[in-house]
Amino acid sequence: MPSEYAHHFGINNIPYGIASSSKHPPSVVTRLQDSVLFLDPLARTGLLSGHFGGEVLETFGKPTLNSLATLPKDDLKVLRSALQGILKNLEKLQGCVEPIENVRMHLPVEVGDFTDFSCSADHMLNAGESVTGLRNLPPSFRYLPVGYISRASGVKVSGTPFHRPWGQYRKDGSVVWAPTEQLDYELEMACIIGKPSKFGTRVKVEDTAEHIFGIVILNDWSARDIQSLEMPPLGPMNSKSFCTSVSPWVINPEALAPFRSTGNVPAREEPPNGVMTHFSGPGREGYSVDLTASVVSPKDKDSKTILCRSNLSTMYWTFEDLIAHQTCNGAFLRTGDILATGTVTGKEKKTSHGCLLELTAGGKQSYGLNNGETRTYLEDGDSVILDGISGEGVGFGDCTGTVLPAQKD
Ligand SMILES: O=C(O)/C=C/C(=O)CC(=O)CC(=O)O
Ligand SMILES: [Ca+2]
Ligand SMILES: [Mg+2]
């Protein structure tokens, strides 16, 4: 029986990840359907000889993708087509291949800096309305992609459970110190930086693509009660830094090229009394990725309730804009940096809300699970599964996390 996500990993995908098994230490892998190919033992078979020099082959034995991610795009292109050829004869690759159920996936990169932006106008409007009752975009929204800088060390690979965080928040007229009662997820995607940029040197929007190694799904877990006390005036901190999950398979721009279009990308509006400066123009392309967010209750582990369906291409700002903006002041990119989109929310009320803050109108309305349970925010033992697919054979698999009970004070 193929796994639930086997069909995401066709021959046109060729994702990269870091896996280990009883036979192999953590190292670089790719995946075809449910077969995981370890590239370091593959290089030793000689099947890749003639394609590249030692500096490419040396990256395969590393426990992160950082070295592979800095290879020139031309090398990555040759590697992709060599792997596509080799994977046609899987039976010849014994000793290099393991079934997906026999491997453990690890964090794909050593994370450099982690910025989370907020690129969805619909998320901004819905989240603002949930908190303040007013449907307004922040004053800066059309001038620049707003973001906050979070903790790289909190980024964990899909499947890593975390404890419900403690913090300070307002309750019944006072501020308490207690486990959060408003634990939320945020359905997001992120780009991972390959080629670094130079300190003091802006990356022009037309040059940003060469810095994108690949794209992952990301869950920016959020504690809304802690967030609402701490956020003004410097932004979220402990309400979000306790854990951020990323999917283990990094999908590369070449696999996603057929799914780029201008189709759903919102029209860019000139900001009031301002000019578009270092950003992409009206013909900018988004990546089409159909995303879902689901919750699984510990009382009914076989049933997932889909709470949101949305698509990455509806974001107002693109990955190219995020990179141009991050570097426009001379700040620079390091390999393994993560730049996330913010919550990916669509236009449809209730069915395309990328987080529970929106779906529950700030905890004022409940949502139902397939088994009849109701929730406002997440409960202990709940798992959240985010997944995404662009088209035939090109998907991201899943990004999953489970809430453990709060630790004792
Ligand atoms: O507007 C709010 O109250 C919430 C803002 C956020 O949680 C920041 C964030 O992560 C935005 C996003 O994911 O788009
Ligand atoms: Ca976020
Ligand atoms: Mg987070």
Coordinates of C-alpha atoms and ligand atoms in Angstrom, one line a residue:
M1 CA 0.0 0.0 0.0
P2 CA 1.5 3.4 -0.9
S3 CA 1.8 5.9 1.9
E4 CA -0.7 8.8 2.0
Y5 CA 1.9 11.2 0.4
A6 CA 3.6 8.8 -2.1
H7 CA 1.9 10.6 -5.1
H8 CA 3.5 13.9 -4.0
F9 CA 6.9 12.5 -5.0
G10 CA 6.9 11.7 -8.7
I11 CA 9.9 11.7 -11.0
N12 CA 9.4 15.5 -11.6
N13 CA 9.8 16.4 -7.9
I14 CA 13.3 15.2 -6.8
P15 CA 13.2 16.9 -3.4
Y16 CA 16.1 17.0 -1.0
G17 CA 16.0 16.1 2.7
I18 CA 18.2 14.7 5.5
A19 CA 17.3 11.1 6.6
S20 CA 18.9 8.3 8.7
S21 CA 18.1 4.6 9.0
S22 CA 19.5 1.6 10.8
K23 CA 22.0 1.4 7.9
H24 CA 22.8 5.0 7.2
P25 CA 23.7 8.0 9.4
P26 CA 21.9 11.3 8.8
S27 CA 22.8 12.4 5.3
V28 CA 21.4 13.8 2.0
V29 CA 18.5 11.9 0.4
T30 CA 15.9 12.3 -2.3
R31 CA 12.6 10.5 -2.7
L32 CA 10.6 8.8 -5.4
Q33 CA 7.1 7.8 -4.2
D34 CA 7.9 5.8 -1.1
S35 CA 11.6 5.0 -1.9
V36 CA 14.3 7.1 -0.2
L37 CA 17.6 7.3 -2.0
F38 CA 20.7 8.0 0.1
L39 CA 23.1 10.0 -2.1
D40 CA 26.4 9.3 -0.3
P41 CA 26.4 5.6 -0.9
L42 CA 25.0 6.3 -4.4
A43 CA 28.1 8.4 -5.1
R44 CA 30.3 5.5 -4.0
T45 CA 28.7 3.1 -6.6
G46 CA 30.2 5.3 -9.3
L47 CA 26.8 5.9 -11.0
L48 CA 27.3 9.7 -10.7
S49 CA 31.0 9.7 -11.8
G50 CA 31.7 11.9 -14.8
H51 CA 28.8 14.2 -13.9
F52 CA 30.5 16.3 -11.2
G53 CA 33.7 17.0 -9.3
G54 CA 34.4 16.0 -5.7
E55 CA 33.1 19.3 -4.2
V56 CA 29.6 18.2 -5.3
L57 CA 29.9 14.6 -4.1
E58 CA 31.3 15.7 -0.7
T59 CA 28.0 17.5 0.1
F60 CA 26.1 14.2 0.2
G61 CA 27.5 12.8 3.4
K62 CA 26.7 16.0 5.5
P63 CA 24.1 15.9 8.2
T64 CA 22.4 19.1 6.8
L65 CA 21.6 20.4 3.3
N66 CA 23.6 23.6 3.9
S67 CA 26.6 22.6 1.7
L68 CA 24.4 21.2 -1.1
A69 CA 22.3 24.3 -1.0
T70 CA 25.3 26.6 -1.8
L71 CA 26.2 24.6 -4.9
P72 CA 25.9 26.6 -8.2
K73 CA 22.5 26.3 -9.8
D74 CA 24.1 24.7 -12.8
D75 CA 25.4 21.8 -10.6
L76 CA 22.0 21.4 -9.0
K77 CA 20.4 21.2 -12.4
V78 CA 22.8 18.5 -13.6
L79 CA 22.3 16.6 -10.3
R80 CA 18.5 16.8 -10.7
S81 CA 18.5 15.3 -14.2
A82 CA 21.1 12.6 -13.2
L83 CA 18.9 11.6 -10.3
Q84 CA 15.9 11.5 -12.6
G85 CA 17.7 9.0 -14.9
I86 CA 19.1 6.9 -12.0
L87 CA 15.7 6.6 -10.3
K88 CA 14.2 4.9 -13.4
N89 CA 16.1 1.8 -12.4
L90 CA 15.4 1.6 -8.6
E91 CA 16.1 -2.1 -8.5
K92 CA 19.7 -1.5 -9.4
L93 CA 20.2 0.8 -6.3
Q94 CA 20.0 -1.8 -3.5
G95 CA 22.1 -0.6 -0.6
C96 CA 21.3 3.0 -1.3
V97 CA 17.5 2.8 -1.0
E98 CA 15.2 2.4 2.0
P99 CA 11.4 2.4 2.2
I100 CA 10.1 5.6 3.7
E101 CA 8.8 3.8 6.8
N102 CA 12.3 2.7 7.6
V103 CA 13.9 6.2 7.7
R104 CA 13.8 9.0 10.2
M105 CA 13.7 12.5 8.7
H106 CA 15.8 15.3 10.3
L107 CA 15.7 19.1 10.2
P108 CA 16.8 19.7 6.6
V109 CA 19.1 22.7 7.2
E110 CA 21.0 24.2 10.0
V111 CA 18.8 27.3 10.2
G112 CA 20.5 30.7 9.9
D113 CA 18.1 33.5 10.6
F114 CA 14.4 33.1 10.6
T115 CA 12.0 35.9 9.6
D116 CA 8.3 35.5 9.4
F117 CA 6.4 38.0 7.2
S118 CA 2.7 38.5 6.8
C119 CA 1.9 38.4 3.1
S120 CA -1.8 37.6 3.0
A121 CA -4.2 40.6 2.9
D122 CA -7.1 38.3 3.8
H123 CA -5.3 37.0 6.9
M124 CA -4.5 40.5 8.0
L125 CA -8.1 41.6 7.6
N126 CA -9.6 38.5 9.4
A127 CA -7.0 38.5 12.2
G128 CA -7.4 42.2 12.8
E129 CA -11.1 41.8 12.9
S130 CA -10.9 38.9 15.4
V131 CA -8.7 41.0 17.8
T132 CA -10.0 44.6 17.4
G133 CA -13.4 44.2 15.6
L134 CA -12.1 46.3 12.7
R135 CA -11.3 45.0 9.2
N136 CA -8.3 47.2 8.4
L137 CA -5.0 46.5 6.8
P138 CA -2.0 47.7 8.9
P139 CA -0.9 51.1 7.5
S140 CA 2.3 49.7 6.1
F141 CA 0.8 46.7 4.2
R142 CA 0.9 48.1 0.7
Y143 CA 4.3 49.7 1.1
L144 CA 6.3 46.7 2.3
P145 CA 6.0 43.1 3.5
V146 CA 5.7 43.4 7.3
G147 CA 7.5 40.8 9.3
Y148 CA 9.0 39.9 12.7
I149 CA 12.3 38.3 13.4
S150 CA 12.0 35.0 15.3
R151 CA 14.3 32.4 16.9
A152 CA 16.1 30.1 14.5
S153 CA 16.7 27.6 17.3
G154 CA 13.0 27.0 17.7
V155 CA 12.6 25.6 14.2
K156 CA 12.0 21.8 14.4
V157 CA 11.4 19.2 11.8
S158 CA 7.8 17.9 11.3
G159 CA 6.9 15.2 13.8
T160 CA 8.7 16.9 16.7
P161 CA 6.2 17.2 19.6
F162 CA 6.3 20.2 22.0
H163 CA 4.9 21.1 25.4
R164 CA 2.1 23.6 25.7
P165 CA 4.0 26.8 26.6
W166 CA 3.6 28.8 29.8
G167 CA 3.5 32.5 29.8
Q168 CA 1.8 35.7 31.1
Y169 CA -1.6 36.7 29.8
R170 CA -4.7 38.6 30.8
K171 CA -7.4 36.6 32.4
D172 CA -10.5 37.8 34.3
G173 CA -9.1 41.3 34.9
S174 CA -5.6 40.3 36.0
V175 CA -2.4 39.0 34.4
V176 CA -1.7 35.3 35.2
W177 CA 1.3 33.1 34.8
A178 CA -0.1 29.8 33.4
P179 CA 0.0 27.4 30.4
T180 CA -1.5 29.1 27.4
E181 CA -5.3 28.6 26.9
Q182 CA -5.2 29.8 23.3
L183 CA -2.8 27.6 21.4
D184 CA -3.0 28.1 17.7
Y185 CA -1.3 27.0 14.4
E186 CA -0.5 29.1 11.4
L187 CA -0.5 27.5 7.9
E188 CA 2.5 29.0 6.1
M189 CA 5.2 28.3 3.6
A190 CA 8.8 29.4 3.6
C191 CA 11.8 29.7 1.3
I192 CA 15.2 28.4 2.3
I193 CA 18.2 30.4 1.3
G194 CA 21.0 28.6 -0.6
K195 CA 23.6 31.1 -1.9
P196 CA 24.4 33.8 0.7
S197 CA 24.5 37.5 -0.1
K198 CA 27.1 40.1 1.0
F199 CA 26.9 42.3 4.1
G200 CA 26.0 45.8 3.0
T201 CA 24.8 44.8 -0.5
R202 CA 21.2 44.9 -1.5
V203 CA 19.9 41.9 -3.5
K204 CA 17.9 43.4 -6.4
V205 CA 14.5 41.8 -6.9
E206 CA 15.5 40.4 -10.3
D207 CA 18.5 38.6 -8.7
T208 CA 16.6 37.1 -5.8
A209 CA 15.8 33.8 -7.5
E210 CA 19.4 32.6 -7.4
H211 CA 19.3 32.7 -3.6
I212 CA 16.3 30.4 -3.3
F213 CA 17.4 26.8 -2.7
G214 CA 13.9 25.5 -2.1
I215 CA 10.5 25.8 -0.4
V216 CA 8.9 24.0 2.6
I217 CA 5.7 24.1 4.6
L218 CA 5.9 25.9 8.0
N219 CA 3.7 26.0 11.0
D220 CA 4.2 29.1 13.1
W221 CA 2.6 27.8 16.3
S222 CA 1.2 30.7 18.3
A223 CA -0.1 31.3 21.8
R224 CA -2.7 34.0 21.3
D225 CA -3.2 35.0 24.9
I226 CA 0.5 35.4 25.5
Q227 CA 0.8 37.2 22.2
S228 CA -1.9 39.8 22.9
L229 CA -0.1 40.9 26.2
E230 CA 3.4 41.0 24.9
M231 CA 3.0 42.1 21.2
P232 CA 2.7 45.9 21.6
P233 CA 5.0 47.6 20.9
L234 CA 7.9 45.4 19.7
G235 CA 6.0 42.4 18.2
P236 CA 5.6 38.7 19.1
M237 CA 8.3 36.9 21.1
N238 CA 7.6 34.1 23.6
S239 CA 4.1 33.6 22.0
K240 CA 5.8 32.2 18.9
S241 CA 9.4 31.2 19.7
F242 CA 8.7 28.0 21.6
C243 CA 8.4 25.9 18.4
T244 CA 8.1 26.4 14.7
S245 CA 7.6 23.2 12.6
V246 CA 8.9 22.7 9.0
S247 CA 8.3 19.9 6.5
P248 CA 11.4 17.7 6.0
W249 CA 11.4 17.7 2.1
V250 CA 12.8 20.8 0.4
I251 CA 11.1 21.3 -3.0
N252 CA 13.3 23.0 -5.5
P253 CA 12.4 25.9 -7.8
E254 CA 12.9 23.7 -10.9
A255 CA 10.2 21.2 -9.8
L256 CA 7.9 24.1 -9.1
A257 CA 8.6 26.0 -12.4
P258 CA 5.5 24.6 -14.2
F259 CA 3.3 25.8 -11.3
R260 CA 4.3 29.4 -11.4
S261 CA 1.9 31.9 -12.9
T262 CA 0.5 35.4 -12.5
G263 CA -3.0 33.9 -12.4
N264 CA -4.1 34.3 -8.7
V265 CA -1.6 36.9 -7.6
P266 CA -3.5 39.9 -6.4
A267 CA -3.1 43.2 -8.4
R268 CA -0.4 45.4 -6.9
E269 CA -1.7 48.7 -5.7
E270 CA 0.5 51.8 -5.6
P271 CA 0.7 52.6 -1.9
P272 CA -1.1 55.8 -1.0
N273 CA 1.3 58.8 -1.4
G274 CA 4.2 56.5 -2.0
V275 CA 6.1 54.6 -4.7
M276 CA 6.9 50.9 -5.3
T277 CA 10.6 50.8 -4.7
H278 CA 12.6 47.6 -4.5
F279 CA 9.8 45.1 -5.3
S280 CA 8.6 43.0 -8.2
G281 CA 6.3 44.6 -10.8
P282 CA 2.8 44.0 -11.9
G283 CA 3.7 40.8 -13.9
R284 CA 5.0 39.0 -10.8
E285 CA 4.4 35.3 -10.5
G286 CA 3.3 33.2 -7.5
Y287 CA 3.7 29.5 -6.9
S288 CA 0.5 27.6 -7.0
V289 CA 0.4 25.2 -4.0
D290 CA -2.9 23.8 -2.8
L291 CA -2.6 23.7 1.0
T292 CA -4.7 22.1 3.7
A293 CA -4.7 22.4 7.5
S294 CA -6.2 19.5 9.5
V295 CA -6.6 18.7 13.2
V296 CA -6.6 15.2 14.7
S297 CA -7.9 14.6 18.2
P298 CA -6.2 12.1 20.5
K299 CA -9.7 10.5 21.0
D300 CA -9.9 9.6 17.3
K301 CA -6.5 9.3 15.8
D302 CA -7.6 7.8 12.5
S303 CA -9.8 10.8 11.6
K304 CA -8.4 14.1 10.4
T305 CA -10.8 17.1 10.1
I306 CA -9.8 19.5 7.3
L307 CA -10.2 23.1 8.7
C308 CA -8.7 25.1 5.9
R309 CA -8.0 24.9 2.1
S310 CA -6.0 27.7 0.6
N311 CA -3.4 28.4 -2.1
L312 CA 0.0 30.0 -1.8
S313 CA -0.4 32.0 -5.1
T314 CA -2.9 34.4 -3.5
M315 CA -0.2 36.1 -1.4
Y316 CA 0.2 39.9 -2.0
W317 CA 4.0 39.7 -1.6
T318 CA 6.1 37.0 -3.2
F319 CA 9.3 35.2 -2.0
E320 CA 11.3 37.5 -4.4
D321 CA 9.8 40.5 -2.6
L322 CA 10.7 39.1 0.8
I323 CA 14.3 38.6 -0.1
A324 CA 14.5 42.1 -1.7
H325 CA 13.0 43.6 1.4
Q326 CA 15.1 41.7 3.9
T327 CA 18.3 42.9 2.2
C328 CA 17.3 46.4 1.1
N329 CA 19.0 48.0 4.1
G330 CA 22.3 46.1 3.7
A331 CA 21.3 43.1 5.9
F332 CA 22.5 40.0 4.3
L333 CA 21.4 36.4 3.7
R334 CA 23.1 33.3 5.0
T335 CA 22.7 29.7 3.8
G336 CA 19.9 28.1 5.8
D337 CA 18.0 31.3 6.4
I338 CA 14.3 30.9 6.4
L339 CA 11.9 33.5 5.1
A340 CA 8.3 32.6 5.8
T341 CA 5.1 33.9 4.1
G342 CA 3.0 34.4 7.2
T343 CA -0.5 32.7 7.4
V344 CA -1.8 31.6 4.0
T345 CA -5.5 32.5 4.1
G346 CA -7.8 32.6 1.1
K347 CA -11.0 34.6 0.3
E348 CA -13.5 32.0 1.4
K349 CA -15.0 32.7 4.8
K350 CA -14.6 29.8 7.3
T351 CA -13.2 27.3 4.8
S352 CA -9.9 29.0 3.9
H353 CA -8.8 30.5 7.2
G354 CA -5.1 29.6 7.9
C355 CA -5.3 29.8 11.7
L356 CA -7.8 29.4 14.5
L357 CA -7.6 33.1 15.5
E358 CA -9.5 33.7 12.3
L359 CA -11.7 30.6 12.2
T360 CA -13.0 31.1 15.8
A361 CA -13.1 34.9 15.7
G362 CA -10.6 35.2 18.5
G363 CA -11.9 32.2 20.5
K364 CA -15.5 33.5 20.4
Q365 CA -16.9 30.7 18.1
S366 CA -16.2 27.0 18.2
Y367 CA -15.3 24.6 15.4
G368 CA -16.3 21.0 15.1
L369 CA -14.3 17.8 14.5
N370 CA -15.5 14.9 12.4
N371 CA -16.1 12.8 15.5
G372 CA -18.5 15.4 17.1
E373 CA -16.0 17.1 19.5
T374 CA -15.8 20.9 19.5
R375 CA -12.8 23.1 20.1
T376 CA -11.9 26.8 20.1
Y377 CA -8.1 26.5 20.3
L378 CA -6.0 23.4 20.4
E379 CA -6.2 20.8 23.2
D380 CA -3.5 18.6 24.7
G381 CA -2.8 15.6 22.4
D382 CA -4.1 17.3 19.3
S383 CA -2.0 17.0 16.2
V384 CA -2.1 19.6 13.4
I385 CA -1.3 18.3 9.9
L386 CA -0.4 20.8 7.2
D387 CA 0.1 19.6 3.6
G388 CA 0.5 21.0 0.1
I389 CA 0.6 19.9 -3.5
S390 CA 1.3 21.8 -6.7
G391 CA 0.2 19.2 -9.3
E392 CA 0.8 15.7 -10.6
G393 CA 3.8 14.2 -8.8
V394 CA 5.0 17.5 -7.2
G395 CA 4.0 17.9 -3.6
F396 CA 5.5 18.8 -0.3
G397 CA 4.2 15.9 1.9
D398 CA 3.2 17.0 5.4
C399 CA 4.3 19.2 8.2
T400 CA 2.9 17.8 11.5
G401 CA 3.1 18.5 15.1
T402 CA 1.5 17.3 18.3
V403 CA 0.7 19.3 21.5
L404 CA 2.0 17.7 24.7
P405 CA 0.6 18.8 28.0
A406 CA 2.3 21.8 29.7
Q407 CA 5.2 20.9 31.9
K408 CA 4.8 21.3 35.7
D409 CA 5.6 24.8 36.9
Ligands
LIG1 O1 -2.6 40.4 13.7 C1 -2.5 39.6 14.7 O2 -3.1 39.8 15.7 C2 -1.5 38.5 14.6 C3 -0.3 38.6 14.0 C4 0.6 37.5 14.0 O3 0.3 36.5 14.6 C5 1.9 37.7 13.3 C6 2.0 36.6 12.3 O4 2.7 35.6 12.5 C7 1.4 37.0 11.0 C8 1.2 35.9 10.0 O5 1.4 34.7 10.2 O6 0.7 36.3 8.8
CA2 CA 3.1 33.7 11.4
MG3 MG 6.6 30.0 15.7

